XYZ file of N, CA and C in Angstrom:
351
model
N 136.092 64.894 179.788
C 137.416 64.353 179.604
C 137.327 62.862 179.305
N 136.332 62.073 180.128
C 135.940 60.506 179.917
C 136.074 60.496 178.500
N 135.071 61.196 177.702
C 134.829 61.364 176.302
C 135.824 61.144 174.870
N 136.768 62.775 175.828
C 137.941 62.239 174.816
C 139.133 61.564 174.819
N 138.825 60.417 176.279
C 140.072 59.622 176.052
C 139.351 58.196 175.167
N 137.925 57.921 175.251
C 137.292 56.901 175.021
C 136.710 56.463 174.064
N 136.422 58.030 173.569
C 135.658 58.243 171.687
C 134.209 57.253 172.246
N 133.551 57.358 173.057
C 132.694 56.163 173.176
C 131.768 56.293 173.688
N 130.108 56.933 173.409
C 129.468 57.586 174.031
C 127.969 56.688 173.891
N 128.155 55.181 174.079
C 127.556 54.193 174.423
C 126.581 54.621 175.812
N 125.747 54.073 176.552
C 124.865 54.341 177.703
C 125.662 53.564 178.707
N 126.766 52.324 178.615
C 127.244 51.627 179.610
C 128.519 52.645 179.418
N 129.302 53.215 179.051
C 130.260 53.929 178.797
C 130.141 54.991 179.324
N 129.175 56.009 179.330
C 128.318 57.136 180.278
C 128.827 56.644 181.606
N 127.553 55.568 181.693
C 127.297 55.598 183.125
C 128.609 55.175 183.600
N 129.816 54.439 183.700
C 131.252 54.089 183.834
C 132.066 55.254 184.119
N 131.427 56.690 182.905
C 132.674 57.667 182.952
C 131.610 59.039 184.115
N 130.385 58.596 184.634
C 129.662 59.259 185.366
C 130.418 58.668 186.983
N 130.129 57.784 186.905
C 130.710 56.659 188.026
C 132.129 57.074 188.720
N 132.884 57.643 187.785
C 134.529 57.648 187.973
C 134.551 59.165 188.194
N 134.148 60.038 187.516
C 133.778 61.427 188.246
C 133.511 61.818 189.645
N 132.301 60.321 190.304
C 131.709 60.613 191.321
C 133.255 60.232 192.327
N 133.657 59.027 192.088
C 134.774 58.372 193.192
C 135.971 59.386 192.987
N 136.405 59.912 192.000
C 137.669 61.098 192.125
C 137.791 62.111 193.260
N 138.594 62.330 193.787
C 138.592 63.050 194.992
C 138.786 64.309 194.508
N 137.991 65.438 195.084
C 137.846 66.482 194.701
C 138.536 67.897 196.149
N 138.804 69.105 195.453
C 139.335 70.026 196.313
C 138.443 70.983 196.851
N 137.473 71.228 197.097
C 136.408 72.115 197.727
C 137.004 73.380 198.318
N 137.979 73.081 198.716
C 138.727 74.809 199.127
C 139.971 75.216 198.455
N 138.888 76.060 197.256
C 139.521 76.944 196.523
C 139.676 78.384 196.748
N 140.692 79.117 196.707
C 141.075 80.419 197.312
C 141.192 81.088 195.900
N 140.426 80.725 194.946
C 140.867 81.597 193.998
C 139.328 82.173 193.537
N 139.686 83.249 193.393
C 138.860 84.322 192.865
C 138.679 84.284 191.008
N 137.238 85.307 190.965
C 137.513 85.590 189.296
C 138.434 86.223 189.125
N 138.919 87.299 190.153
C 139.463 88.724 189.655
C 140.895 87.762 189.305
N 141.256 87.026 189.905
C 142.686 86.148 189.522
C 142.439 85.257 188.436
N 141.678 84.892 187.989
C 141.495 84.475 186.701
C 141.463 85.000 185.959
N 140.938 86.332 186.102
C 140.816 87.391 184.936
C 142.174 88.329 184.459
N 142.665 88.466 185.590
C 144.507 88.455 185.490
C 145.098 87.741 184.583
N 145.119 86.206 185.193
C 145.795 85.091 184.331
C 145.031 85.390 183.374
N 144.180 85.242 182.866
C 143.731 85.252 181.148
C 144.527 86.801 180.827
N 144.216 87.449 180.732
C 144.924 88.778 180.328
C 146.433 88.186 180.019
N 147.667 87.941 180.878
C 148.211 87.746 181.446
C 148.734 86.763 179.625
N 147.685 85.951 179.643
C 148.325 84.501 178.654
C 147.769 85.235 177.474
N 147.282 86.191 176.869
C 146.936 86.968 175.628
C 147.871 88.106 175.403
N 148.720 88.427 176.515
C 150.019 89.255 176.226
C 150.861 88.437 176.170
N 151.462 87.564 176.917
C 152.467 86.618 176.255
C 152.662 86.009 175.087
N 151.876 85.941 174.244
C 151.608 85.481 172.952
C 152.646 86.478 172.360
N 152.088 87.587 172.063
C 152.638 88.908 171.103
C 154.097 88.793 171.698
N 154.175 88.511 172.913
C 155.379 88.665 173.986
C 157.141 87.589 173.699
N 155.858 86.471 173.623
C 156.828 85.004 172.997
C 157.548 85.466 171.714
N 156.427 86.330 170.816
C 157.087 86.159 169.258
C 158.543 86.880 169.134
N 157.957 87.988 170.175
C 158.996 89.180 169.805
C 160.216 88.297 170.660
N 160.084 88.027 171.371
C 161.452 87.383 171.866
C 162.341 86.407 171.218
N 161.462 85.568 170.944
C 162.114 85.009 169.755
C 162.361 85.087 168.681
N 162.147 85.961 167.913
C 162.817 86.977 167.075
C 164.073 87.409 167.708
N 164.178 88.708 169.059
C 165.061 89.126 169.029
C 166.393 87.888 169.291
N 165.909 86.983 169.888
C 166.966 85.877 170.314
C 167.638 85.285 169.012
N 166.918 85.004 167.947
C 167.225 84.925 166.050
C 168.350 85.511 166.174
N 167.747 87.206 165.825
C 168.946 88.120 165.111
C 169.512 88.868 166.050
N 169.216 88.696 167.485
C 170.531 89.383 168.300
C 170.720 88.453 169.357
N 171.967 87.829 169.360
C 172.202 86.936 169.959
C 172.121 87.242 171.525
N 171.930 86.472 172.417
C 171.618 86.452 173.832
C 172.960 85.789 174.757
N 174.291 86.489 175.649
C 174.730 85.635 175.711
C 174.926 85.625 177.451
N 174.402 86.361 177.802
C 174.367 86.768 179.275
C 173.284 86.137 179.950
N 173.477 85.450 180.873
C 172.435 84.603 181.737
C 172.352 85.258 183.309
N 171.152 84.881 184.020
C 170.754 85.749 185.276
C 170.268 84.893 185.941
N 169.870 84.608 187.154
C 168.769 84.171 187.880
C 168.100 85.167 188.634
N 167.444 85.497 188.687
C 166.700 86.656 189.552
C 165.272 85.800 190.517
N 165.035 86.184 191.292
C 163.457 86.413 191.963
C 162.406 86.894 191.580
N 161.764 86.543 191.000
C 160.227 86.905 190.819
C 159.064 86.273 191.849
N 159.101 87.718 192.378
C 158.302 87.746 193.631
C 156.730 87.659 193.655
N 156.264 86.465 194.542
C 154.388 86.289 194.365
C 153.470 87.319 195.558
N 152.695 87.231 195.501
C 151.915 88.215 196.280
C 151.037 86.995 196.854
N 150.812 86.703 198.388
C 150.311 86.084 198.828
C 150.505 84.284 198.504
N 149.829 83.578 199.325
C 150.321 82.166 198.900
C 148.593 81.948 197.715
N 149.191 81.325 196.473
C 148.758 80.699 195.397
C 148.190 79.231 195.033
N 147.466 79.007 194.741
C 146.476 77.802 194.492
C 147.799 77.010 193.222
N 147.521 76.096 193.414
C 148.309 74.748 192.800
C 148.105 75.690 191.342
N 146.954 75.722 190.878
C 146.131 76.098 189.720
C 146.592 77.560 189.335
N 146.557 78.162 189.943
C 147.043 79.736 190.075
C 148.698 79.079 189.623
N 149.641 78.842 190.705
C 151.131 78.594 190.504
C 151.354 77.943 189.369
N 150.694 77.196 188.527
C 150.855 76.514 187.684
C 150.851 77.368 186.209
N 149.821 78.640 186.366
C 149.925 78.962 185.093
C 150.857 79.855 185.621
N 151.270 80.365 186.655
C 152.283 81.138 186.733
C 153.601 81.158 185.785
N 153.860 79.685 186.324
C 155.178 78.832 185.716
C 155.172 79.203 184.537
N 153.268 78.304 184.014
C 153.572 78.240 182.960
C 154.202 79.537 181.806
N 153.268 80.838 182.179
C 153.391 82.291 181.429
C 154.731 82.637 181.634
N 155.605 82.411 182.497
C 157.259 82.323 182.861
C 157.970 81.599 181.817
N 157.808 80.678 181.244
C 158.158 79.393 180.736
C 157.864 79.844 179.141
N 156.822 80.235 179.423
C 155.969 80.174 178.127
C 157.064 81.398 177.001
N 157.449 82.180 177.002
C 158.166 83.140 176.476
C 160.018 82.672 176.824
N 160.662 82.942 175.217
C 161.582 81.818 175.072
C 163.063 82.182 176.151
N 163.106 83.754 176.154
C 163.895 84.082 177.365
C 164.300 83.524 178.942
N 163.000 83.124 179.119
C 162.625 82.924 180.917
C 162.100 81.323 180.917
N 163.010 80.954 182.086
C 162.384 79.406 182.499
C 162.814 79.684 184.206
N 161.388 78.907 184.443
C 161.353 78.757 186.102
C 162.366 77.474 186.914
N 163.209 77.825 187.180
C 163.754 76.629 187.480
C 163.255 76.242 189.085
N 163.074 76.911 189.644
C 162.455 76.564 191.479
C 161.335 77.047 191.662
N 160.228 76.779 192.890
C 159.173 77.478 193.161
C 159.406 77.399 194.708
N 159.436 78.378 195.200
C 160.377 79.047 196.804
C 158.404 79.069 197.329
N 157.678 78.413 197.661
C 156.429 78.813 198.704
C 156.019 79.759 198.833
N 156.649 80.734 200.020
C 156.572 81.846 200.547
C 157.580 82.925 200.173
N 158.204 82.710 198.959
C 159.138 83.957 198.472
C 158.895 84.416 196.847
N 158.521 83.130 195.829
C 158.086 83.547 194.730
C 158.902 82.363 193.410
N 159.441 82.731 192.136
C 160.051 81.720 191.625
C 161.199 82.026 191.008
N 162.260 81.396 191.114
C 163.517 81.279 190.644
C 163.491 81.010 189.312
N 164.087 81.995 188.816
C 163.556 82.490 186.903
C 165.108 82.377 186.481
N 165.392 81.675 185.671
C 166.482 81.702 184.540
C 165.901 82.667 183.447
N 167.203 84.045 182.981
C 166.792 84.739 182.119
C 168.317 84.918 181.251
N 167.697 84.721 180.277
C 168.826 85.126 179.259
C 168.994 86.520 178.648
N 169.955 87.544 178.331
C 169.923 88.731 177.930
C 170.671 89.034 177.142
N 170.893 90.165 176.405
C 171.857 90.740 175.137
C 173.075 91.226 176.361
N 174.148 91.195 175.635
C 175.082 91.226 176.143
C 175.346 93.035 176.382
N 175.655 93.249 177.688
C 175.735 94.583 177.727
C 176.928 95.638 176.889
N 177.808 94.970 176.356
C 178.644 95.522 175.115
C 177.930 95.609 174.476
N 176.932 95.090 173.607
C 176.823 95.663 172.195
C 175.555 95.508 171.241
């Protein structure tokens, strides 16, 4: 990351962006697994196909009904974990997270086709 804020890969520039690595305070207790990474990746390669179609249907069929619902988490979640949560929530043009509840899950704004028609 030193690298690409600095473009500058001098030997006093190294040792500076080696230096600042070492003093950063780091998190050593991580609760996250592969198998939850391997989720989230899955997870952000369906939202893709997921985003388009939505925004399409939001184009040519208008959306005029709004919701808040609960979307419920399973166990408590790593900063890192909650974050792409949001993000895959967020990420598709229907759904935005507006709260993150701890111990209950996240408060999702959803927009929908109107049940007339």
């Amino acid at each position: 990351m030193w690298f690409l804020l600095t473009a500058n890969f001098t030997p006093a520039n190294i040792m500076i962006g080696v230096a600042i690595a070492f003093l950063l305070p780091r998190n050593f207790a991580s609760s996250e697994t592969l198998g939850d990474w391997l989720k989230v990746i899955i997870k952000v390669f369906m939202a893709i196909p997921q985003a388009y179609k939505e925004a399409f249907e939001i184009i040519f069929r208008p959306h005029k009904e709004e919701e808040i619902i609960l979307e419920r988490i399973s166990g408590k979640r790593s900063p890192r974990l909650a974050f792409w949560d949001i993000f895959l929530i967020t990420f598709t043009p229907k759904t935005i997270v507006t709260e993150y509840k701890e111990n209950e899950g996240y408060e999702v704004h959803v927009i929908k086709r109107s049940s007339q028609g």
